[in-house]
Amino acid sequence: MGEAILSDLLTEILIPVSAVIGIAFSLFQWFLVSRVKLSPERRSTPPENKKNGCSDYLIEEEEGLNDHSIVVKCAEIQNAISEGATSFLFTEYQYVGVFMVAFAILIFLFLGSVEGFSTKSQPCTYNKDKMCKPALATAIFSTVSFLLGAITSVVSGFLGMKIATYANARTTLEARKGVGKAFITAFRSGAVMGFLLSANGLLVLYIAINLFKLYYGDDWEGLFEAITGYGLGGSSMALFGRVGGGIYTKAADVGADLVGKVERNIPEDDPRNPAVIADNVGDNVGDIAGMGSDLFGSYAESSCAALVVASISSFGINHEFTAMCYPLLISSMGIVVCLITTLFATDFFEIKVVKEIEPALKNQLIISTALMTIGIAVVSWIGLPSSFTIFNFGVQKEVKNWELFFCVAIGLWAGLVIGFVTEYYTSNAYSPVQDVADSCRTGAATNVIFGLALGYKSVIIPIFAIAVSIFVSFSLAAMYGIAVAALGMLSTIATGLAIDAYGPISDNAGGIAEMAGMSHRIRERTDALDAAGNTTAAIGKGFAIGSAALVSLALFGAFVSRAAISTVDVLTPKVFIGLIVGAMLPYWFSAMTMKSVGSAALKMVEEVRRQFNTIPGLMEGLAKPDYATCVKISTDASIKEMIPPGALVMLTPLIVGTFFGVETLSGVLAGSLVSGVQIAISASNTGGAWDNAKKYIEAGASEHARTLGPKGSDPHKAAVIGDTIGDPLKDTSGPSLNILIKLMAVESLVFAPFFARHGGLLFKIF
């Protein structure tokens, strides 16, 4: 079998050191962003900084640099957005905190009752000759890891939101000096979030493993079973963050667009629009805080799935710590690779003109993927024995270290393929979105038909990419191969998050420029940043959905093994009923979230109309709208409406496992995975395409676009309606679905000991 080249001691040093490097790098980026002052005393950033899109020939026109009133206005608007976002998240976390405590008690009671709260050692699950720690210990430590994951997820989302609201006005002010400087401020801020989140996730998981080891000793099977709670905690918080934030942002967005743009014919982010602050707050709580928690959850779950399978393979049986930590070593390498990749955008190359923005962001994905492939090869060579065995449904399968390299690499490259296919279908530089824009000539109905068709078609290649990566990775290294393929897709999470967070920051920057009354040229620059950000946000969602499919399958495999199911036979009635119900769940969940956005938007539209009709001088710009009421409508609606979809996802595995047993639950998990992935991809891409079709008409950059415009024309109004329909699809239902499929799988795995022992009550009675 052989041993890994890397010693255990070196592994114990390298993992936390790379996490600390990630945190230090993010703080350094924060420091660089903070040098852009939000006070009128200082005229510009120091003249010695001649790089990064700010040397003299790049400053197209230093507009309004001496206009102190604009800086004061920007600071005021930023403050209002930050206060709104902070107050919403605090309200949300109070509700989520109650749930967190209640669910932690539930985990303890369910898992503790497996052996009747006995404190005696018990035979190990996979090796009956050995004795393992009692079930009560698993209950206690699973509860602790659940709380750790939940808190880390909440902190990740909150810090992301704080960084975004800190950077939005600074990006607007930098846009006065040229698009290059604004790009760098927005991208650096995104990088702060990306590195903080990936490094925190890795560090907390590593510390938890080492602390748990003090009690578990040689019982690695029990240790890593307890660690799965970390993934459950991360994803359950992400669910509420994504759904709550998604409802908030889209209720405000739909209200602002329908009344402002369609009825009153005023520009987006016009300060006269009462919903404009709520709309900008929404970008931060939905697209930043929710998305941060979501990707943290994916990372935690893929790590946990790989660790659980490894603990019952030769790594765990022979107590090979370095090989056991292979998933953490991949993440550590990912932080270093992403750090180098980030420098390409901020330090090595300069953005000179608008058309260089999108290629610069896409290059981030290509460079990080290429460098990470080399990184994975190095980790696989030094961190794994030359050959070893992997647990494969009751038998040990012999695997070589180069085979695991291919598993991780295929996940990584499948992520890139999904990313670029998503970009092709959602960027207005390509024909699919231009066709959707063209369909607006004949009104909103044809726009909707074309958009839906585009979304369904965009599912084809990503599904083949996921299918190929599943087949190859399973053939090479069974379920462990699929788990590390998911980890490969997420290994460049720091860069992915930086690109993702860049979008909402640029969007906010444009909104602030409009509200502060800055010149048309500055708004053009922020719009260019935002348009590129829209496409990259769609790419980020593609990554999240693709990785969720692989993570969910790996967790499903771990669940089937832990629940001692030999085969999942679709032809047995128990499994088939689970399969068909599971396939229905994503539709039920989407119906809930769409309806929630619709009813919240209804209240918002009525309130915005009321203000326009009753506040004298509002349309003339002589009176200020009541922003606070609109913020309150979004907050109240999202808090109230996030509970039913959350309850559906969290309670389904518990009810099915307890009353119908593990076989029916395995059917539910398979069904929800298969249908959830398809709906998530099509919903995200349909919404993204409608959004960019509208922006294509508004920008009027090509002859074709100019024939459809200008703003306020009939085709433009049709495009706005399409965009409004797509908003809840791309920012609420679509992104939340990937959490549904992961969360049900990880929850089933955590509760598997209880379901295996006491589940299937109805079938036992009848």
CSV table of C-alpha atoms in Angstrom, one decimal, residues 315-726:
chain,number,residue,atom,x,y,z
A,315,PHE,CA,-7.3,5.7,5.4
A,316,GLY,CA,-9.5,5.5,8.5
A,317,ILE,CA,-9.0,1.8,9.3
A,318,ASN,CA,-5.1,2.2,9.2
A,319,HIS,CA,-5.3,5.7,10.8
A,320,GLU,CA,-3.4,7.5,8.0
A,321,PHE,CA,-4.0,11.1,9.1
A,322,THR,CA,-2.5,12.8,6.0
A,323,ALA,CA,-4.5,10.7,3.5
A,324,MET,CA,-7.6,11.2,5.7
A,325,CYS,CA,-7.1,15.0,5.4
A,326,TYR,CA,-6.9,14.8,1.6
A,327,PRO,CA,-10.1,16.9,1.2
A,328,LEU,CA,-8.8,19.6,3.5
A,329,LEU,CA,-5.4,19.6,1.7
A,330,ILE,CA,-7.3,20.2,-1.6
A,331,SER,CA,-9.1,23.2,0.0
A,332,SER,CA,-5.8,24.5,1.4
A,333,MET,CA,-4.2,24.3,-2.0
A,334,GLY,CA,-7.3,26.1,-3.4
A,335,ILE,CA,-6.7,29.1,-1.1
A,336,VAL,CA,-3.1,29.4,-2.3
A,337,VAL,CA,-4.1,29.0,-6.0
A,338,CYS,CA,-7.0,31.6,-5.7
A,339,LEU,CA,-4.6,34.0,-4.0
A,340,ILE,CA,-2.3,33.9,-7.0
A,341,THR,CA,-5.3,34.1,-9.4
A,342,THR,CA,-6.7,37.2,-7.7
A,343,LEU,CA,-3.4,39.1,-8.3
A,344,PHE,CA,-3.9,38.7,-12.0
A,345,ALA,CA,-7.1,40.8,-11.8
A,346,THR,CA,-5.8,43.4,-9.3
A,347,ASP,CA,-2.1,43.7,-9.8
A,348,PHE,CA,-0.7,42.0,-12.9
A,349,PHE,CA,-3.0,43.4,-15.6
A,350,GLU,CA,-4.8,46.7,-16.0
A,351,ILE,CA,-8.4,47.2,-17.1
A,352,LYS,CA,-8.2,50.1,-19.6
A,353,VAL,CA,-11.6,50.0,-21.3
A,354,VAL,CA,-15.1,48.7,-20.6
A,355,LYS,CA,-14.8,45.7,-23.0
A,356,GLU,CA,-12.0,44.3,-20.9
A,357,ILE,CA,-14.1,43.8,-17.8
A,358,GLU,CA,-15.9,40.6,-18.7
A,359,PRO,CA,-12.8,38.9,-20.1
A,360,ALA,CA,-10.9,39.8,-16.9
A,361,LEU,CA,-13.5,38.0,-14.8
A,362,LYS,CA,-13.7,35.0,-17.1
A,363,ASN,CA,-9.9,34.7,-17.1
A,364,GLN,CA,-10.1,34.4,-13.3
A,365,LEU,CA,-12.1,31.2,-13.7
A,366,ILE,CA,-9.7,29.8,-16.4
A,367,ILE,CA,-6.5,30.7,-14.6
A,368,SER,CA,-7.7,29.4,-11.2
A,369,THR,CA,-8.9,26.1,-12.9
A,370,ALA,CA,-5.6,25.6,-14.8
A,371,LEU,CA,-3.4,26.4,-11.7
A,372,MET,CA,-5.7,24.2,-9.5
A,373,THR,CA,-5.2,21.2,-11.8
A,374,ILE,CA,-1.5,21.4,-11.1
A,375,GLY,CA,-2.2,21.9,-7.4
A,376,ILE,CA,-4.4,18.8,-7.3
A,377,ALA,CA,-1.7,16.8,-9.0
A,378,VAL,CA,0.8,17.9,-6.3
A,379,VAL,CA,-1.6,17.2,-3.4
A,380,SER,CA,-2.5,13.8,-4.8
A,381,TRP,CA,1.2,12.9,-5.2
A,382,ILE,CA,2.4,13.9,-1.8
A,383,GLY,CA,-0.8,13.5,0.3
A,384,LEU,CA,-1.9,10.0,-0.7
A,385,PRO,CA,-0.2,6.5,-0.6
A,386,SER,CA,0.4,5.1,-4.1
A,387,SER,CA,-2.5,2.7,-3.7
A,388,PHE,CA,-5.2,2.2,-1.0
A,389,THR,CA,-8.7,0.9,-0.7
A,390,ILE,CA,-12.0,2.8,-0.7
A,391,PHE,CA,-15.3,1.6,0.8
A,392,ASN,CA,-17.7,0.7,-1.9
A,393,PHE,CA,-21.1,-0.5,-0.5
A,394,GLY,CA,-19.7,-3.2,1.7
A,395,VAL,CA,-16.5,-4.1,-0.2
A,396,GLN,CA,-13.1,-2.4,-0.3
A,397,LYS,CA,-12.1,-1.2,-3.8
A,398,GLU,CA,-8.4,-0.8,-4.6
A,399,VAL,CA,-7.6,2.7,-5.9
A,400,LYS,CA,-4.4,4.3,-7.1
A,401,ASN,CA,-3.5,7.9,-6.2
A,402,TRP,CA,-3.5,9.1,-9.8
A,403,GLU,CA,-7.2,7.9,-10.1
A,404,LEU,CA,-8.2,10.2,-7.3
A,405,PHE,CA,-6.4,13.1,-9.1
A,406,PHE,CA,-8.6,12.4,-12.1
A,407,CYS,CA,-11.7,12.4,-9.9
A,408,VAL,CA,-11.0,15.8,-8.4
A,409,ALA,CA,-9.8,17.2,-11.8
A,410,ILE,CA,-12.9,16.1,-13.7
A,411,GLY,CA,-15.1,17.8,-11.0
A,412,LEU,CA,-13.0,21.0,-11.4
A,413,TRP,CA,-13.2,21.1,-15.2
A,414,ALA,CA,-16.9,20.1,-15.2
A,415,GLY,CA,-17.5,23.2,-13.1
A,416,LEU,CA,-15.7,25.3,-15.7
A,417,VAL,CA,-17.8,23.8,-18.5
A,418,ILE,CA,-21.0,24.4,-16.6
A,419,GLY,CA,-19.8,28.0,-15.9
A,420,PHE,CA,-19.1,28.8,-19.6
A,421,VAL,CA,-22.3,27.1,-20.8
A,422,THR,CA,-24.2,29.3,-18.3
A,423,GLU,CA,-22.4,32.3,-19.6
A,424,TYR,CA,-23.3,31.5,-23.2
A,425,TYR,CA,-27.0,31.3,-22.4
A,426,THR,CA,-27.1,34.3,-20.1
A,427,SER,CA,-24.7,36.9,-21.6
A,428,ASN,CA,-26.0,39.4,-24.0
A,429,ALA,CA,-22.9,39.0,-26.1
A,430,TYR,CA,-24.2,35.8,-27.6
A,431,SER,CA,-27.2,34.9,-29.8
A,432,PRO,CA,-29.5,33.1,-27.2
A,433,VAL,CA,-30.0,36.3,-25.2
A,434,GLN,CA,-30.1,38.5,-28.4
A,435,ASP,CA,-32.9,36.2,-29.7
A,436,VAL,CA,-34.8,36.7,-26.5
A,437,ALA,CA,-34.3,40.5,-26.8
A,438,ASP,CA,-35.5,40.4,-30.4
A,439,SER,CA,-38.7,38.5,-29.4
A,440,CYS,CA,-39.7,41.6,-27.4
A,441,ARG,CA,-40.6,43.3,-30.7
A,442,THR,CA,-44.0,41.5,-30.5
A,443,GLY,CA,-44.6,42.1,-26.8
A,444,ALA,CA,-44.1,40.4,-23.4
A,445,ALA,CA,-45.8,37.1,-24.3
A,446,THR,CA,-43.2,36.1,-27.0
A,447,ASN,CA,-40.4,37.3,-24.7
A,448,VAL,CA,-41.7,34.9,-22.0
A,449,ILE,CA,-42.0,32.0,-24.5
A,450,PHE,CA,-38.4,32.5,-25.8
A,451,GLY,CA,-37.0,32.9,-22.3
A,452,LEU,CA,-38.6,29.7,-21.0
A,453,ALA,CA,-37.3,27.8,-24.1
A,454,LEU,CA,-33.8,29.1,-23.5
A,455,GLY,CA,-33.9,28.0,-19.9
A,456,TYR,CA,-35.0,24.5,-20.7
A,457,LYS,CA,-32.4,24.2,-23.5
A,458,SER,CA,-29.6,25.4,-21.2
A,459,VAL,CA,-30.0,22.3,-19.0
A,460,ILE,CA,-28.7,19.9,-21.7
A,461,ILE,CA,-24.9,20.4,-21.6
A,462,PRO,CA,-24.5,21.0,-17.8
A,463,ILE,CA,-26.4,17.7,-17.1
A,464,PHE,CA,-24.1,15.8,-19.5
A,465,ALA,CA,-21.1,17.4,-17.8
A,466,ILE,CA,-22.4,16.3,-14.4
A,467,ALA,CA,-23.3,12.8,-15.7
A,468,VAL,CA,-19.8,12.3,-17.2
A,469,SER,CA,-18.1,13.5,-14.0
A,470,ILE,CA,-20.3,11.1,-11.9
A,471,PHE,CA,-19.6,8.1,-14.2
A,472,VAL,CA,-15.8,8.7,-14.4
A,473,SER,CA,-15.3,9.5,-10.7
A,474,PHE,CA,-17.5,6.6,-9.5
A,475,SER,CA,-15.8,4.1,-11.8
A,476,LEU,CA,-12.4,5.2,-10.5
A,477,ALA,CA,-13.0,5.6,-6.8
A,478,ALA,CA,-16.7,4.7,-5.9
A,479,MET,CA,-18.6,7.2,-3.7
A,480,TYR,CA,-15.4,8.8,-2.4
A,481,GLY,CA,-14.6,9.7,-6.1
A,482,ILE,CA,-17.9,11.6,-6.4
A,483,ALA,CA,-17.3,13.4,-3.1
A,484,VAL,CA,-13.9,14.6,-4.1
A,485,ALA,CA,-15.2,15.6,-7.6
A,486,ALA,CA,-17.7,17.9,-5.8
A,487,LEU,CA,-14.8,19.2,-3.7
A,488,GLY,CA,-12.8,19.8,-7.0
A,489,MET,CA,-15.7,21.9,-8.3
A,490,LEU,CA,-15.6,23.9,-5.1
A,491,SER,CA,-11.8,24.0,-4.7
A,492,THR,CA,-11.6,27.5,-6.3
A,493,ILE,CA,-14.4,28.7,-4.1
A,494,ALA,CA,-12.5,31.9,-3.1
A,495,THR,CA,-12.2,33.1,-6.7
A,496,GLY,CA,-15.8,32.0,-7.5
A,497,LEU,CA,-17.1,33.9,-4.5
A,498,ALA,CA,-15.0,37.0,-5.4
A,499,ILE,CA,-16.5,37.0,-8.9
A,500,ASP,CA,-20.0,36.4,-7.5
A,501,ALA,CA,-19.9,39.1,-4.9
A,502,TYR,CA,-18.4,41.6,-7.4
A,503,GLY,CA,-21.8,41.6,-9.2
A,504,PRO,CA,-24.1,42.9,-6.4
A,505,ILE,CA,-21.4,45.4,-5.3
A,506,SER,CA,-21.2,46.9,-8.8
A,507,ASP,CA,-25.1,46.9,-9.0
A,508,ASN,CA,-25.2,48.8,-5.7
A,509,ALA,CA,-22.5,51.2,-7.0
A,510,GLY,CA,-24.7,52.0,-10.0
A,511,GLY,CA,-27.7,52.6,-7.8
A,512,ILE,CA,-25.7,54.9,-5.6
A,513,ALA,CA,-24.4,56.9,-8.6
A,514,GLU,CA,-28.0,57.4,-9.8
A,515,MET,CA,-29.3,58.4,-6.4
A,516,ALA,CA,-26.5,60.8,-5.7
A,517,GLY,CA,-27.2,62.5,-9.0
A,518,MET,CA,-23.8,61.8,-10.5
A,519,SER,CA,-23.1,62.4,-14.2
A,520,HIS,CA,-24.4,60.1,-17.0
A,521,ARG,CA,-20.8,59.0,-17.8
A,522,ILE,CA,-20.2,57.6,-14.3
A,523,ARG,CA,-23.5,55.7,-14.5
A,524,GLU,CA,-22.4,54.2,-17.8
A,525,ARG,CA,-19.2,53.0,-16.1
A,526,THR,CA,-21.0,51.4,-13.2
A,527,ASP,CA,-23.5,49.9,-15.6
A,528,ALA,CA,-20.7,48.3,-17.6
A,529,LEU,CA,-19.4,46.8,-14.3
A,530,ASP,CA,-22.9,45.6,-13.4
A,531,ALA,CA,-23.5,44.0,-16.8
A,532,ALA,CA,-20.4,41.9,-16.5
A,533,GLY,CA,-21.3,41.1,-12.9
A,534,ASN,CA,-24.8,39.8,-14.0
A,535,THR,CA,-23.2,37.2,-16.3
A,536,THR,CA,-20.6,36.2,-13.7
A,537,ALA,CA,-23.4,35.9,-11.1
A,538,ALA,CA,-25.1,33.4,-13.4
A,539,ILE,CA,-21.8,31.5,-13.8
A,540,GLY,CA,-21.6,31.4,-9.9
A,541,LYS,CA,-25.1,30.0,-9.7
A,542,GLY,CA,-24.2,27.3,-12.3
A,543,PHE,CA,-21.2,26.3,-10.1
A,544,ALA,CA,-23.4,26.2,-7.0
A,545,ILE,CA,-26.0,24.0,-8.7
A,546,GLY,CA,-23.4,21.6,-10.3
A,547,SER,CA,-21.5,21.1,-7.1
A,548,ALA,CA,-24.8,20.6,-5.2
A,549,ALA,CA,-25.7,17.7,-7.5
A,550,LEU,CA,-22.4,16.0,-6.9
A,551,VAL,CA,-22.4,16.7,-3.1
A,552,SER,CA,-25.9,15.4,-2.8
A,553,LEU,CA,-25.0,12.2,-4.6
A,554,ALA,CA,-22.0,11.7,-2.4
A,555,LEU,CA,-24.0,12.3,0.7
A,556,PHE,CA,-26.7,9.9,-0.7
A,557,GLY,CA,-24.1,7.2,-1.1
A,558,ALA,CA,-22.8,7.8,2.5
A,559,PHE,CA,-26.4,7.6,3.8
A,560,VAL,CA,-27.2,4.3,1.9
A,561,SER,CA,-24.0,2.8,3.4
A,562,ARG,CA,-24.7,4.1,6.9
A,563,ALA,CA,-28.3,3.0,6.8
A,564,ALA,CA,-27.1,-0.5,5.8
A,565,ILE,CA,-29.2,-0.6,2.6
A,566,SER,CA,-27.6,-3.2,0.2
A,567,THR,CA,-29.3,-1.9,-3.0
A,568,VAL,CA,-31.8,0.8,-3.8
A,569,ASP,CA,-34.2,-1.1,-6.1
A,570,VAL,CA,-36.5,1.3,-8.0
A,571,LEU,CA,-39.0,-1.5,-8.8
A,572,THR,CA,-39.9,-2.0,-5.1
A,573,PRO,CA,-43.0,0.0,-4.2
A,574,LYS,CA,-41.4,1.5,-1.0
A,575,VAL,CA,-38.6,3.0,-3.1
A,576,PHE,CA,-40.7,4.0,-6.1
A,577,ILE,CA,-43.2,6.0,-4.0
A,578,GLY,CA,-40.3,7.8,-2.5
A,579,LEU,CA,-38.9,8.5,-5.9
A,580,ILE,CA,-42.0,10.1,-7.3
A,581,VAL,CA,-42.7,12.1,-4.2
A,582,GLY,CA,-39.1,13.3,-4.1
A,583,ALA,CA,-39.3,14.4,-7.7
A,584,MET,CA,-42.3,16.5,-6.8
A,585,LEU,CA,-40.7,18.3,-3.8
A,586,PRO,CA,-38.7,20.9,-5.9
A,587,TYR,CA,-41.9,21.9,-7.6
A,588,TRP,CA,-43.7,22.3,-4.2
A,589,PHE,CA,-40.8,24.3,-2.8
A,590,SER,CA,-40.6,26.5,-5.9
A,591,ALA,CA,-44.3,27.1,-5.7
A,592,MET,CA,-43.9,28.3,-2.1
A,593,THR,CA,-41.0,30.6,-2.9
A,594,MET,CA,-42.5,32.1,-6.1
A,595,LYS,CA,-45.9,32.7,-4.4
A,596,SER,CA,-44.0,34.4,-1.4
A,597,VAL,CA,-42.2,36.8,-3.8
A,598,GLY,CA,-45.5,37.5,-5.7
A,599,SER,CA,-47.5,38.3,-2.5
A,600,ALA,CA,-44.7,40.4,-1.1
A,601,ALA,CA,-44.3,42.2,-4.4
A,602,LEU,CA,-48.0,42.9,-4.5
A,603,LYS,CA,-47.8,44.8,-1.2
A,604,MET,CA,-44.7,46.6,-2.4
A,605,VAL,CA,-46.3,47.7,-5.7
A,606,GLU,CA,-49.4,49.0,-3.8
A,607,GLU,CA,-47.2,51.0,-1.4
A,608,VAL,CA,-45.0,52.5,-4.2
A,609,ARG,CA,-48.1,53.5,-6.1
A,610,ARG,CA,-49.7,55.0,-3.0
A,611,GLN,CA,-46.6,57.1,-2.4
A,612,PHE,CA,-46.5,58.4,-6.0
A,613,ASN,CA,-50.2,59.2,-5.8
A,614,THR,CA,-50.3,60.8,-2.4
A,615,ILE,CA,-46.9,62.6,-1.7
A,616,PRO,CA,-47.1,66.0,-3.5
A,617,GLY,CA,-44.0,66.9,-5.5
A,618,LEU,CA,-42.5,63.4,-5.4
A,619,MET,CA,-42.4,62.9,-9.2
A,620,GLU,CA,-40.9,66.4,-9.6
A,621,GLY,CA,-38.1,65.6,-7.2
A,622,LEU,CA,-39.3,68.3,-4.7
A,623,ALA,CA,-40.3,65.8,-1.9
A,624,LYS,CA,-38.5,62.7,-0.5
A,625,PRO,CA,-40.2,59.3,-0.6
A,626,ASP,CA,-40.8,57.2,2.5
A,627,TYR,CA,-38.1,54.6,2.0
A,628,ALA,CA,-38.5,53.0,5.5
A,629,THR,CA,-42.0,51.7,4.8
A,630,CYS,CA,-40.8,49.8,1.8
A,631,VAL,CA,-37.9,48.4,3.7
A,632,LYS,CA,-40.3,47.2,6.4
A,633,ILE,CA,-42.6,45.6,3.9
A,634,SER,CA,-39.7,43.5,2.5
A,635,THR,CA,-38.4,42.6,5.9
A,636,ASP,CA,-41.8,41.5,7.3
A,637,ALA,CA,-42.7,39.5,4.2
A,638,SER,CA,-39.4,37.7,3.9
A,639,ILE,CA,-39.3,36.7,7.6
A,640,LYS,CA,-42.8,35.4,7.6
A,641,GLU,CA,-42.6,33.7,4.2
A,642,MET,CA,-39.2,31.9,4.7
A,643,ILE,CA,-40.6,29.6,7.4
A,644,PRO,CA,-43.0,27.3,5.4
A,645,PRO,CA,-40.4,26.4,2.6
A,646,GLY,CA,-37.7,25.9,5.3
A,647,ALA,CA,-40.0,23.7,7.3
A,648,LEU,CA,-40.8,21.6,4.1
A,649,VAL,CA,-37.1,20.9,3.5
A,650,MET,CA,-36.2,20.3,7.1
A,651,LEU,CA,-39.1,18.1,8.1
A,652,THR,CA,-39.4,15.9,5.0
A,653,PRO,CA,-36.4,13.6,5.7
A,654,LEU,CA,-37.5,13.3,9.4
A,655,ILE,CA,-41.1,12.4,8.6
A,656,VAL,CA,-40.2,10.0,5.7
A,657,GLY,CA,-37.4,8.3,7.6
A,658,THR,CA,-39.3,7.9,10.8
A,659,PHE,CA,-42.7,6.7,9.4
A,660,PHE,CA,-41.7,5.1,6.0
A,661,GLY,CA,-38.1,4.0,6.6
A,662,VAL,CA,-34.7,4.3,5.0
A,663,GLU,CA,-35.7,2.7,1.6
A,664,THR,CA,-38.5,5.1,1.0
A,665,LEU,CA,-36.2,8.0,2.1
A,666,SER,CA,-33.5,6.8,-0.3
A,667,GLY,CA,-36.2,7.1,-3.1
A,668,VAL,CA,-37.1,10.6,-1.9
A,669,LEU,CA,-33.5,11.8,-2.0
A,670,ALA,CA,-32.9,10.3,-5.5
A,671,GLY,CA,-36.1,11.9,-6.8
A,672,SER,CA,-35.4,15.3,-5.4
A,673,LEU,CA,-31.9,15.3,-6.7
A,674,VAL,CA,-32.8,14.3,-10.3
A,675,SER,CA,-35.7,16.9,-10.7
A,676,GLY,CA,-34.2,19.6,-8.5
A,677,VAL,CA,-31.0,20.0,-10.5
A,678,GLN,CA,-33.0,20.4,-13.8
A,679,ILE,CA,-35.4,23.0,-12.4
A,680,ALA,CA,-32.6,24.9,-10.6
A,681,ILE,CA,-30.5,25.3,-13.8
A,682,SER,CA,-33.4,26.2,-16.1
A,683,ALA,CA,-34.8,28.7,-13.5
A,684,SER,CA,-31.5,30.5,-13.0
A,685,ASN,CA,-30.7,30.7,-16.7
A,686,THR,CA,-34.2,31.8,-17.8
A,687,GLY,CA,-34.1,34.7,-15.2
A,688,GLY,CA,-30.5,35.6,-16.1
A,689,ALA,CA,-31.3,35.7,-19.9
A,690,TRP,CA,-34.4,37.9,-19.3
A,691,ASP,CA,-32.4,40.3,-17.2
A,692,ASN,CA,-29.6,40.6,-19.8
A,693,ALA,CA,-32.0,40.9,-22.7
A,694,LYS,CA,-33.4,44.0,-20.9
A,695,LYS,CA,-29.9,45.4,-20.4
A,696,TYR,CA,-29.0,44.6,-24.0
A,697,ILE,CA,-31.9,46.9,-25.2
A,698,GLU,CA,-31.1,49.6,-22.6
A,699,ALA,CA,-27.4,49.7,-23.5
A,700,GLY,CA,-28.1,50.1,-27.2
A,701,ALA,CA,-24.5,49.0,-28.0
A,702,SER,CA,-25.2,47.4,-31.4
A,703,GLU,CA,-27.3,48.4,-34.4
A,704,HIS,CA,-29.8,45.6,-33.5
A,705,ALA,CA,-30.1,46.7,-29.9
A,706,ARG,CA,-30.8,50.3,-31.1
A,707,THR,CA,-33.7,49.2,-33.3
A,708,LEU,CA,-35.3,47.7,-30.1
A,709,GLY,CA,-34.7,50.7,-27.8
A,710,PRO,CA,-34.5,53.3,-26.4
A,711,LYS,CA,-35.6,53.0,-22.8
A,712,GLY,CA,-39.4,53.4,-22.5
A,713,SER,CA,-40.1,51.9,-26.0
A,714,ASP,CA,-42.6,49.0,-26.3
A,715,PRO,CA,-39.9,46.3,-26.8
A,716,HIS,CA,-38.1,47.7,-23.7
A,717,LYS,CA,-41.3,47.6,-21.6
A,718,ALA,CA,-41.8,43.9,-22.8
A,719,ALA,CA,-38.2,43.2,-21.7
A,720,VAL,CA,-38.8,44.7,-18.3
A,721,ILE,CA,-41.9,42.5,-17.8
A,722,GLY,CA,-39.8,39.4,-18.7
A,723,ASP,CA,-37.0,40.6,-16.3
A,724,THR,CA,-39.6,41.0,-13.6
A,725,ILE,CA,-41.0,37.5,-14.1
A,726,GLY,CA,-37.4,36.1,-14.1
